[in-house]
Coordinates of C-alpha atoms and ligand atoms in Angstrom, one line a residue:
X1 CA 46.5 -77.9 12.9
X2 CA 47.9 -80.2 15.5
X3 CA 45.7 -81.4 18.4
X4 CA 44.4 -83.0 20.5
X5 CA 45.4 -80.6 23.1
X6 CA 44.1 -80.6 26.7
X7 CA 41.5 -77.8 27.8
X8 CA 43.5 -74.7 28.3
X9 CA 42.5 -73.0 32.2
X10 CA 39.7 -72.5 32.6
X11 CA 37.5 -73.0 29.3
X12 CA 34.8 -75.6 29.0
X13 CA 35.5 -78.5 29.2
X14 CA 33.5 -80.1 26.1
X15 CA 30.8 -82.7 26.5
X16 CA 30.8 -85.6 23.9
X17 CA 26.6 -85.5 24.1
X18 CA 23.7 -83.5 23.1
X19 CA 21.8 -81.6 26.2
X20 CA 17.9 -83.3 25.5
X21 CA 15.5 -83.4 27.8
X22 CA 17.4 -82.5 31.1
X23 CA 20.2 -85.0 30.5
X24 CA 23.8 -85.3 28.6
X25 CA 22.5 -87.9 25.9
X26 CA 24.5 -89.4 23.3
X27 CA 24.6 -88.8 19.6
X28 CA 22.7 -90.9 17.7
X29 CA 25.9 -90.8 14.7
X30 CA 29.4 -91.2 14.8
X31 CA 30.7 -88.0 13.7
X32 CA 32.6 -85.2 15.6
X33 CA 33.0 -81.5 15.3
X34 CA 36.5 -80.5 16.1
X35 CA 36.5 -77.1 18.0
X36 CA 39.5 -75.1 17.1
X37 CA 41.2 -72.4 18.7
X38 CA 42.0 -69.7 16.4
X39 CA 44.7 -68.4 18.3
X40 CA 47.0 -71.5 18.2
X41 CA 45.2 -73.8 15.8
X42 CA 44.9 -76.2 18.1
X43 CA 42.0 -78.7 18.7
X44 CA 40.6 -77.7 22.3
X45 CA 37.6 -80.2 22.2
X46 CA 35.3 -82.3 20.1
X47 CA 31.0 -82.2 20.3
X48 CA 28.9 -84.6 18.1
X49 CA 27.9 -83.7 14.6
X50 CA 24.4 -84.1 15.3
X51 CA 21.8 -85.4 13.0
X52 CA 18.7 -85.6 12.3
X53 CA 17.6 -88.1 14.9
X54 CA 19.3 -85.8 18.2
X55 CA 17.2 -83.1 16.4
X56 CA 13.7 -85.1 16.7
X57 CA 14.7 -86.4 19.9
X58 CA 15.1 -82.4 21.0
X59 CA 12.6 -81.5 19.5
X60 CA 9.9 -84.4 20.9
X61 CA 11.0 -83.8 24.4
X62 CA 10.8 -79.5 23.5
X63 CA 7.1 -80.7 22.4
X64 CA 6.4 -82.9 25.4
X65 CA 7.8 -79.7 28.0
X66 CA 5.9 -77.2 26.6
X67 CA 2.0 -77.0 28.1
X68 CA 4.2 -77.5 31.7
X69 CA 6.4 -74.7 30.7
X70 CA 3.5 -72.7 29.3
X71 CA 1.5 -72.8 32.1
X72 CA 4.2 -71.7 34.6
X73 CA 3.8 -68.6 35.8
X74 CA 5.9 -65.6 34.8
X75 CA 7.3 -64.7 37.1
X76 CA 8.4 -67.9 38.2
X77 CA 10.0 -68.6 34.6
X78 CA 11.7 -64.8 35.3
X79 CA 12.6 -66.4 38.6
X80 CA 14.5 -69.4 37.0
X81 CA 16.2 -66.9 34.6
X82 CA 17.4 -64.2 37.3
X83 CA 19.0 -67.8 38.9
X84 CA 21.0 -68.5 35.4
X85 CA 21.9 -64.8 35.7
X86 CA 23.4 -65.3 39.1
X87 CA 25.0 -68.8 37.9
X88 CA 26.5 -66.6 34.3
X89 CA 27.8 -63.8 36.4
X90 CA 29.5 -66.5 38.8
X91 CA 31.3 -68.4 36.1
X92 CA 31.7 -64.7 34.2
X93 CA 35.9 -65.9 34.0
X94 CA 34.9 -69.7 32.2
X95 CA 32.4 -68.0 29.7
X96 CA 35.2 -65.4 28.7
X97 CA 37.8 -67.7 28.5
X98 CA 35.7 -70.8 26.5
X99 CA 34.7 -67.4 24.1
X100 CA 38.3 -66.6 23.8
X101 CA 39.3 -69.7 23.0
X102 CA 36.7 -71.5 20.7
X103 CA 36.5 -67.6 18.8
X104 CA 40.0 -65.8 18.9
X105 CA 38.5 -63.0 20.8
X106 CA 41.5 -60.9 23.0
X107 CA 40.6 -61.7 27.0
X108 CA 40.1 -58.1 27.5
X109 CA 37.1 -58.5 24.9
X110 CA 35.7 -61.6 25.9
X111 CA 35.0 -60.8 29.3
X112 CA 33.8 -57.6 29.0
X113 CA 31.9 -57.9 25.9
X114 CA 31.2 -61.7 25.1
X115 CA 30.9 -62.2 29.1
X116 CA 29.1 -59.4 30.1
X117 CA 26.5 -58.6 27.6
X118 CA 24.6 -61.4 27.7
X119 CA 24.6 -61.5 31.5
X120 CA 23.0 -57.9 31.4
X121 CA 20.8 -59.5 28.7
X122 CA 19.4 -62.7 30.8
X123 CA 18.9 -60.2 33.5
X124 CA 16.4 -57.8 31.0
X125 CA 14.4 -60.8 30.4
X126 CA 14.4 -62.0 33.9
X127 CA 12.8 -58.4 34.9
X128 CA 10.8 -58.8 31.9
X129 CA 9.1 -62.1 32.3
X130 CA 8.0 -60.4 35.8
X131 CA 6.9 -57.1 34.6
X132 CA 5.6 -57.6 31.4
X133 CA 1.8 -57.2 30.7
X134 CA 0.5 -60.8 29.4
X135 CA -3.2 -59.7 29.4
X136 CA -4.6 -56.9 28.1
X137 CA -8.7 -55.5 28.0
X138 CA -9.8 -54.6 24.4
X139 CA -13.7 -53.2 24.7
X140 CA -15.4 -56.6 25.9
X141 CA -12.7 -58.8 24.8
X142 CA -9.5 -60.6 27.2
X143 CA -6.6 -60.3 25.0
X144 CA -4.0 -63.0 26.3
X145 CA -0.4 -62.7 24.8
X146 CA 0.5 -66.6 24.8
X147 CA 4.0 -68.6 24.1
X148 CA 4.1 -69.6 20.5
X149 CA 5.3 -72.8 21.0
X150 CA 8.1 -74.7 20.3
X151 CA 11.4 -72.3 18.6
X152 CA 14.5 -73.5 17.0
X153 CA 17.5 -71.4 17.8
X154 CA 20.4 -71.5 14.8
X155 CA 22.9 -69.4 15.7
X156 CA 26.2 -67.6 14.6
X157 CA 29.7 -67.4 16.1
X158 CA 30.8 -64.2 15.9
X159 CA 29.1 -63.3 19.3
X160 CA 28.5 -67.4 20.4
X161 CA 26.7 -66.4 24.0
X162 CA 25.1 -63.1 24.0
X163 CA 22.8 -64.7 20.3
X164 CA 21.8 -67.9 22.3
X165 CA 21.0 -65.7 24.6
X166 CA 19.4 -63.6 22.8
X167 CA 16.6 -66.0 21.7
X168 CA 16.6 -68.2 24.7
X169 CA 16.1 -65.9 27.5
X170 CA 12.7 -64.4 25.4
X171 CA 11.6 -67.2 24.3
X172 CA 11.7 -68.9 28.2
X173 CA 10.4 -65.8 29.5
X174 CA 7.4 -65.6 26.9
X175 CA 6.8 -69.5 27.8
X176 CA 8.4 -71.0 24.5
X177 CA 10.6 -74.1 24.5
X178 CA 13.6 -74.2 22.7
X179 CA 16.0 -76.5 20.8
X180 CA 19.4 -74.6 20.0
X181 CA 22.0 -75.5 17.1
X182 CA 24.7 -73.4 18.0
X183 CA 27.2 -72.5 15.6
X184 CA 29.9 -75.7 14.9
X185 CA 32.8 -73.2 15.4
X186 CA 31.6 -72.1 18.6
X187 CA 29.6 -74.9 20.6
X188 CA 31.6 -75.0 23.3
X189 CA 29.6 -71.8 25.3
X190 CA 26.6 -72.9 24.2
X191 CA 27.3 -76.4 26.2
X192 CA 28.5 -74.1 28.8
X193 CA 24.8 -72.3 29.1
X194 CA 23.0 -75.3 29.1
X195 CA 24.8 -76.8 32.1
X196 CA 23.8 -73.7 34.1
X197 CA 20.1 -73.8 32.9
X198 CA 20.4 -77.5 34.1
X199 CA 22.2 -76.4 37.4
X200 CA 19.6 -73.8 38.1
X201 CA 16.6 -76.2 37.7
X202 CA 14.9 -75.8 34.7
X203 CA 12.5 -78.8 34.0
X204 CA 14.0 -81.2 31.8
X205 CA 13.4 -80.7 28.2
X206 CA 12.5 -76.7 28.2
X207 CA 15.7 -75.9 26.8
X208 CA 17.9 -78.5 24.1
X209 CA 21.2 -77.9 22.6
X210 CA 22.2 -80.6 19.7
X211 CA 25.6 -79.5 18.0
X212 CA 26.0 -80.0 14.7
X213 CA 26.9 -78.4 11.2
X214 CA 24.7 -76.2 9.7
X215 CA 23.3 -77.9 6.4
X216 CA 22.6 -81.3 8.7
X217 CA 21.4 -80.5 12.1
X218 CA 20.4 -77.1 11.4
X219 CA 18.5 -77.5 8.1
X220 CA 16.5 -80.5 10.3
X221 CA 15.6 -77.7 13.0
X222 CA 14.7 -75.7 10.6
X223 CA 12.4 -78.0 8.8
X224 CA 10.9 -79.8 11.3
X225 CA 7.5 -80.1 11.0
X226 CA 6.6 -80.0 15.2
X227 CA 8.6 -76.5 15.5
X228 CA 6.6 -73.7 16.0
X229 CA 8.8 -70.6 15.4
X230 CA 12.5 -70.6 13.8
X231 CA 14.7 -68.0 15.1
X232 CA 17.9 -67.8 13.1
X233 CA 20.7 -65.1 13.0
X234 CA 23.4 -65.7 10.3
X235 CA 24.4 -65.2 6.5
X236 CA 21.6 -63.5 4.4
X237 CA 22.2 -66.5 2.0
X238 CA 21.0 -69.1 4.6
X239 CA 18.1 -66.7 6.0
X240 CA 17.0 -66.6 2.8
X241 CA 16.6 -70.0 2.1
X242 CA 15.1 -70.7 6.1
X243 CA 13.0 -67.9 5.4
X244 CA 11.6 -69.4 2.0
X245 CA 10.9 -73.0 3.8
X246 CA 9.3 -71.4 7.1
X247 CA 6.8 -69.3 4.2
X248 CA 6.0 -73.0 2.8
X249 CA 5.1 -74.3 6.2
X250 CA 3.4 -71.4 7.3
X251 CA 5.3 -71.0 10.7
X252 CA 7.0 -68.1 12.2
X253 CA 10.5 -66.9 11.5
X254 CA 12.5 -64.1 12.7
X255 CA 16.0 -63.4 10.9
X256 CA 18.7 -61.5 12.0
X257 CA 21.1 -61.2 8.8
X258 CA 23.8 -58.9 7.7
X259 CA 24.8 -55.4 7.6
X260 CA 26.9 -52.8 5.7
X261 CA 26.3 -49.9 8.2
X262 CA 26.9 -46.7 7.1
X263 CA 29.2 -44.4 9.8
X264 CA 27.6 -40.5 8.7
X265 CA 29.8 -37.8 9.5
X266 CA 28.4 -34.7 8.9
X267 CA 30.2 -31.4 7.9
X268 CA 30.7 -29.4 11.5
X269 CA 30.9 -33.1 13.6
X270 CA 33.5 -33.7 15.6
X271 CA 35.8 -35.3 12.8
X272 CA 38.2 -37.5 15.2
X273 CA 36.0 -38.4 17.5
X274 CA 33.7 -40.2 14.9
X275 CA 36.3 -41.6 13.0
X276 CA 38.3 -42.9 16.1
X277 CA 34.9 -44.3 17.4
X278 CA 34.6 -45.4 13.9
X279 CA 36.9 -47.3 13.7
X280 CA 37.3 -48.7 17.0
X281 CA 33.6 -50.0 16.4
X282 CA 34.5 -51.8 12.9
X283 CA 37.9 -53.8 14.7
X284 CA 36.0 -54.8 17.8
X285 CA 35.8 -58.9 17.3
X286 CA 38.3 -58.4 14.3
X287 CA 35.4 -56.7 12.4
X288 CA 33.3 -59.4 12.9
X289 CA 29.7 -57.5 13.7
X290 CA 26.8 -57.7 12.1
X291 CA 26.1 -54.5 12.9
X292 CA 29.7 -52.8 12.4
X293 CA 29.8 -49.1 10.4
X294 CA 32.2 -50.6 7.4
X295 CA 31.2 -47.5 6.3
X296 CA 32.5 -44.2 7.2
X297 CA 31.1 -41.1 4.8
X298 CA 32.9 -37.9 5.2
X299 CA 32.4 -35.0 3.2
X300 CA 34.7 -33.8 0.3
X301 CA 36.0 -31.1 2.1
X302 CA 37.4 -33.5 5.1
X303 CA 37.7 -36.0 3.0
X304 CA 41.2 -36.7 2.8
X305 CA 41.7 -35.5 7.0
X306 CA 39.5 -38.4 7.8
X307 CA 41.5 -40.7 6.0
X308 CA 44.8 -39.8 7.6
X309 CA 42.6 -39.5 11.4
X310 CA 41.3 -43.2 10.0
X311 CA 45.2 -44.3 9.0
X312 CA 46.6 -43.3 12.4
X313 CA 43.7 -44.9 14.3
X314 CA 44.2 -48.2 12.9
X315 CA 48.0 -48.7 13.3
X316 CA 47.2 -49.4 17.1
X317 CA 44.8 -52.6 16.3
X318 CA 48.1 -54.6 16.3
X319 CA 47.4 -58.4 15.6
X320 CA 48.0 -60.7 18.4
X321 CA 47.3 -57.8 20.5
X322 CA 44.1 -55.8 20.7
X323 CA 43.1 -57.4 16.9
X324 CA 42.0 -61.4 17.7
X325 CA 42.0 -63.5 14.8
X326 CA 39.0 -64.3 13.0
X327 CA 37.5 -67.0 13.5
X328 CA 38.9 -70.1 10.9
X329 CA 41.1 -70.6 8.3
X330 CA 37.9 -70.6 5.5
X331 CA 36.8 -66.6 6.8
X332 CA 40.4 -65.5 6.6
X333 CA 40.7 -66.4 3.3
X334 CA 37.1 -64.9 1.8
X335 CA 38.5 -61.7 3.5
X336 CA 41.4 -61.2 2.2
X337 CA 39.8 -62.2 -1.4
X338 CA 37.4 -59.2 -0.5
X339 CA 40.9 -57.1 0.1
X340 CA 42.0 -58.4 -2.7
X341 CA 38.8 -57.8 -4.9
X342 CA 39.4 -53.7 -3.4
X343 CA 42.7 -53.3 -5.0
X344 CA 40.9 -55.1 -8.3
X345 CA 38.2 -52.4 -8.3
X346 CA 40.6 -49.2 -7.8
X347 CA 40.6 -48.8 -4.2
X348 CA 43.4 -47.4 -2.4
X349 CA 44.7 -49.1 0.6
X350 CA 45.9 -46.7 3.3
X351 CA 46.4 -49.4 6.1
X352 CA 46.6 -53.2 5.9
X353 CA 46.6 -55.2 3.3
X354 CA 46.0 -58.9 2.3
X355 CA 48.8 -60.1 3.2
X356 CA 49.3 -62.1 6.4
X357 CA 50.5 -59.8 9.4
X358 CA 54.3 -60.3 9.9
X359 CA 55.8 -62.1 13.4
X360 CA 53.1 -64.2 14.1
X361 CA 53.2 -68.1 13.8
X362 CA 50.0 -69.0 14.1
X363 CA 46.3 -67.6 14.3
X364 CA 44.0 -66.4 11.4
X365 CA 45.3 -62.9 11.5
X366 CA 44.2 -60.4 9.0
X367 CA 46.0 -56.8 9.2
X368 CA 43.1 -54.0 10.1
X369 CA 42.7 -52.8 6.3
X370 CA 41.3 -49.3 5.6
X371 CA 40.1 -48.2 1.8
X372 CA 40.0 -45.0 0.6
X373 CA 39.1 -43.6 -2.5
X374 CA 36.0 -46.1 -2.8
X375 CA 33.1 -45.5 -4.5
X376 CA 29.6 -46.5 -3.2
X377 CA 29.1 -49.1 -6.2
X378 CA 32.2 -51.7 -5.2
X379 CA 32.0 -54.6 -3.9
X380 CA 34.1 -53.9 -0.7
X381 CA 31.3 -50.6 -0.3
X382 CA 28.4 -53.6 -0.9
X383 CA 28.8 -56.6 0.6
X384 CA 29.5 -57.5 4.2
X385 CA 33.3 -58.4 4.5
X386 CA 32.9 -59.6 8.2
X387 CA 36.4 -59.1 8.9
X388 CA 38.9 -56.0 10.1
X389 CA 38.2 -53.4 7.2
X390 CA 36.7 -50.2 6.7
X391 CA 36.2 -48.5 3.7
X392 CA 36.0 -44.1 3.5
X393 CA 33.6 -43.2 0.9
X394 CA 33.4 -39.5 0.1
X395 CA 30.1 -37.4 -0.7
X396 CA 29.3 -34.0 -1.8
X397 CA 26.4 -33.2 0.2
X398 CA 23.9 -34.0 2.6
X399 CA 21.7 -35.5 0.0
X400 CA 24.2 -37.3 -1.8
X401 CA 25.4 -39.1 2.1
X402 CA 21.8 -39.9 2.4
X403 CA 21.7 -41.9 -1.0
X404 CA 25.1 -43.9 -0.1
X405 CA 23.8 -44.6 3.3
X406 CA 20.9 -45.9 1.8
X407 CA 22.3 -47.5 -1.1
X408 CA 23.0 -51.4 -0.2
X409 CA 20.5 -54.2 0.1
X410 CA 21.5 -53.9 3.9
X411 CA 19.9 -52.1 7.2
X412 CA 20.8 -52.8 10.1
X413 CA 22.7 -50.4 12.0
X414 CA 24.4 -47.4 11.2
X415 CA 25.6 -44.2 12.8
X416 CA 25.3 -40.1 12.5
X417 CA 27.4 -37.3 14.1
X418 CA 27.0 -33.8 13.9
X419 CA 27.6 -30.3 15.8
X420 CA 24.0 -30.1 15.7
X421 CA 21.7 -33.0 17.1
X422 CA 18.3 -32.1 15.5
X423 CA 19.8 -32.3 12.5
X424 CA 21.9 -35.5 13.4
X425 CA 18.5 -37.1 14.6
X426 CA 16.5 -35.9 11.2
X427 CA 19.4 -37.1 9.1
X428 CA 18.9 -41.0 11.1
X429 CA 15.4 -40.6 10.6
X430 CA 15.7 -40.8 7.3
X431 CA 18.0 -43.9 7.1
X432 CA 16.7 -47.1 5.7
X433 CA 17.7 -49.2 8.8
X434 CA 16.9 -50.2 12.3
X435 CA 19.1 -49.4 14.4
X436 CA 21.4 -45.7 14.8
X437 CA 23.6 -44.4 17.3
X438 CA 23.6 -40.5 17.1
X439 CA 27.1 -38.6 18.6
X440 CA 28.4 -41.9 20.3
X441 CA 24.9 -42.8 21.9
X442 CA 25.8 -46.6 23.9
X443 CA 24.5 -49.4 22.7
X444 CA 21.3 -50.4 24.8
X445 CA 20.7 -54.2 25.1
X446 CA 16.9 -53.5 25.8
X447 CA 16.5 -51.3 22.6
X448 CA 15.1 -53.1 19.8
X449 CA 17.2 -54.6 17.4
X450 CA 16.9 -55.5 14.2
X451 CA 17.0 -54.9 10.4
X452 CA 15.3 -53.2 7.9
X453 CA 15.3 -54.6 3.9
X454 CA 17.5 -57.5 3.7
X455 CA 19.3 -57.5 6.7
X456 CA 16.5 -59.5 8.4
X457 CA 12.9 -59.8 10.3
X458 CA 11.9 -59.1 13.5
X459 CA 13.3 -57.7 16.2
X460 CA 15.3 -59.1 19.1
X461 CA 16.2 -57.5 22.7
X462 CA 13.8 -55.9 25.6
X463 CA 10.1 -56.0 25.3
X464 CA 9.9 -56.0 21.4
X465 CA 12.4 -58.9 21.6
X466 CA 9.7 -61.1 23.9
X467 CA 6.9 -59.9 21.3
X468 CA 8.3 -62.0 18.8
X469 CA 8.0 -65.4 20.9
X470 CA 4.3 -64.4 21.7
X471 CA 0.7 -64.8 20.0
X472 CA -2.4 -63.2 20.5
X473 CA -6.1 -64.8 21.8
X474 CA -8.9 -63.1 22.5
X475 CA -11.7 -64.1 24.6
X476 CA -15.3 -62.1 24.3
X477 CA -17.5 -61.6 27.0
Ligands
LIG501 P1 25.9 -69.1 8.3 O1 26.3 -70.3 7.5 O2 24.7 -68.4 7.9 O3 25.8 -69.6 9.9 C1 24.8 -69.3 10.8 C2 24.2 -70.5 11.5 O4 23.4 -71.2 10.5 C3 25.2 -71.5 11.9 O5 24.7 -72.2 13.1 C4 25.2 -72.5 10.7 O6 25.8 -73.7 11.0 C5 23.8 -72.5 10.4 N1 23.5 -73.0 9.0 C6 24.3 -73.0 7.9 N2 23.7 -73.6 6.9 C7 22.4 -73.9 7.3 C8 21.3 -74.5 6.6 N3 21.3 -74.8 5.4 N4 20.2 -74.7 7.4 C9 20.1 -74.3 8.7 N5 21.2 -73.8 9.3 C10 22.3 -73.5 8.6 O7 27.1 -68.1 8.4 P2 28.6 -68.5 8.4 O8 28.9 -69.5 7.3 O9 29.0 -68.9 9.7 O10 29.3 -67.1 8.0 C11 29.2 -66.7 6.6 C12 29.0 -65.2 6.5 O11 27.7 -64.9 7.1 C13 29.9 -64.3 7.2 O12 31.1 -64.1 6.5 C14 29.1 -63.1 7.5 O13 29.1 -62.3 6.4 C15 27.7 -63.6 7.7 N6 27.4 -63.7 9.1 C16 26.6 -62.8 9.6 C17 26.2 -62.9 11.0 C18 25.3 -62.0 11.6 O14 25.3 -61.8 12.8 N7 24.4 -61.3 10.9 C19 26.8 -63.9 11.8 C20 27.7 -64.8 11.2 C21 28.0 -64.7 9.9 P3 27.4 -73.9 10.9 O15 28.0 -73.3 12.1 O16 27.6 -75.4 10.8 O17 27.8 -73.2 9.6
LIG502 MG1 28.4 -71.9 7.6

């Protein structure tokens, strides 16, 4: 690592402050996050370490916003979030470019995934803050669907933007007031959204971002005793344990946690088609998807077609080229150790490997790695790798696919093709997980999304996703 470097075109340029209550406000402490790129290795910026102190001081001013915020009307909140939408879409070129610096991802992918996505996202919730029905007649009772209060946002870096977004924009629209921790790897967008909530008005102290690593600032956001709701996407392993102290404190908690989706061909789909998508869906962010199909099931019969169809398909992920790096030099190596760990368990490597792509100086590259001959009880078939491999498990029948698809501690996504859609749809139906995409189906940003079993609770995106920032009171008459 070499550094400090200056800002490279166009990306944010990082603020040495927390956002809190409406103004840049310095860190309490004297420690700094270095931002890396993962491209060149290079530092690009520095944000403070926050502590616990830039956390209570979000929080109090969160507190002190929210009957103001509250009481606003919704469609003016969905007013103020249709302006950020404008303001996002107008600096579309800076988000992509501080995401494909401060996270490796290829321009191509930044801008029209990491970009564009949450842009179409702050726009649902714009609409939605307008539309949505926040009063309902039960019998001789008013049923009024109220914010819950004040939410702490901890959030991931493998899609920085659209998961702040994800939580913020429902939680404004619902009438919530939120303190962010974005992810230390990736603050730099997250700094980049508050200054357009600031441009476009928002009243001080609606909307707080402290940086900061995880087991400081985000364990205080987590445990604070004035937040009402803790919204988290991340690791299992650190759900789990936000999950456990939210239980103690009786407060809400919505989790958003890992995945080992299962990709289910059927006999008669359209073989290269779903492994092509396949694949292209488990390399996207250099496999680093929650919801990715690291799972492709083909039956026995096509078994070993699929495999060459998957082979092919990966050469063209060529690192430095349409394969980003992932995102630091700690995730590179617990993925290879997972390739690794393949070979170990009897795997057979087809593509890839765990050694380092060749002709590339810097960048946490990984070579797009594809398993065959793997059997539904390995590790690599079990745990989420989070990184550019796919494994090809093989199954004898429909049964038998059903019981690998549903055999991990995981559900979150997954995926079913087949000549006939009925029987693609009853075959999904049947899946332990929330969400699946049946023949290709797009993905929806106002579909509900979420897991089943250990991959999390709750649901984010469209109406269901403002559900979770609301609570019921009912009034008799
Ligand atoms: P992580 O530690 O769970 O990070 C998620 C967020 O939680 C980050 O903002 C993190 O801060 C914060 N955090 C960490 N420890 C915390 C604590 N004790 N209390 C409160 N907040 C805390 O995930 P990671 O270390 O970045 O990645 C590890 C693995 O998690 C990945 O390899 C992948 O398998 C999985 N993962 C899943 C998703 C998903 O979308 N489901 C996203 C990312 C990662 P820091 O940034 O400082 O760590
Ligand atoms: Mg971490």
């Amino acid at each position: 690592m070499s550094g400090p470097a200056t800002g490279a075109a166009g990306v944010f340029q990082a603020r040495d402050a927390h956002y809190i209550d409406g103004k840049w406000r310095p860190a309490a402490g004297e420690e700094r996050i270095d931002v890396v790129n993962p491209t060149t290795e290079q530092i690009i910026g520095q944000v403070p370490a926050g502590d616990a102190r830039d956390v209570d001081a979000a929080v109090r001013a969160a507190r002190a916003a929210l009957p103001g915020w509250a009481a606003t009307a919704p469609a003016e909140r969905g007013a103020l979030l249709a302006a950020a939408r404008e303001l996002m879409s107008a600096r579309r070129a800076e988000i992509a470019a501080t995401v494909s610096a401060e996270l490796g991802a290829p321009p191509a992918f930044a801008a029209a995934v990491h970009a564009n996505l949450p842009i179409s996202v702050m726009r649902s919730f714009a609409t939605l803050a307008a539309e949505y029905e926040f009063e309902e007649r039960v019998g001789n009772s008013r049923v009024f669907q109220e914010p819950v209060g004040v939410v702490g946002a901890i959030t991931p870096w493998n899609y920085p933007l659209h998961q702040i977004v994800a939580k913020a924009a429902p939680a404004l629209a619902a009438g919530c007031t939120v303190v962010l921790k974005p992810a230390e790897d990736t603050p730099l967008v997250a700094q980049l959204l508050a200054a357009i909530l600031d441009e476009v008005g928002l009243p001080a102290g609606v909307f707080n971002v402290v940086t900061g690593l995880g087991p400081v600032a985000g364990q205080a956001l987590a445990e604070h005793p004035d937040v009402d709701l803790v919204s988290f996407t991340g690791s299992t392993a650190v759900g789990r344990r936000i999950g456990a102290a939210a239980g103690a404190a009786v407060k809400r908690v919505a989790l958003e946690l890992g995945g080992k989706s299962a990709n289910v061909v059927l006999p008669g789909a359209d073989l290269a088609k779903a492994v092509n998508v396949g694949i292209a869906n488990v390399f996207a962010n250099s496999g680093q998807t929650c919801s990715a199909w690291t799972r492709i099931l083909v039956d026995a019969e096509r078994y070993d077609e699929a495999v060459g169809i998957a082979t092919e398909a990966a050469a063209k992920y060529l690192p430095g080229q349409r394969l980003g790096p992932v995102v630091n030099a700690k995730q590179r190596e617990r993925v290879r150790g997972y390739i690794r760990r393949g070979v170990e368990e009897g795997a057979r490597i087809v593509a890839g490997g765990p050694e380092a792509p060749e002709g590339l100086g810097t960048g946490y590259y990984i070579q797009p790695t594809v398993f065959a001959d793997v059997r539904p009880e390995m590790a690599i078939a079990q745990e989420e790798i989070f990184g550019p491999v796919v494994v090809l498990i093989r199954y004898e029948d429909e049964e038998d696919a059903l019981r690998i698809a549903n055999g991990t501690v995981y559900g979150l996504a997954g995926a079913v093709w087949g000549a006939d859609e009925d029987a693609a749809v009853a075959f999904a139906r049947r899946m332990e997980t929330g969400q699946v995409d049946i023949n290709g189906g797009r993905f929806n940003p106002q579909a509900p999304f979420g897991g089943y079993k250990q991959s999390g609770v709750g649901r984010e995106l469209g109406a269901h996703g403002l559900a979770e920032y609301l609570q019921t009171k009912s009034l008799q008459f």
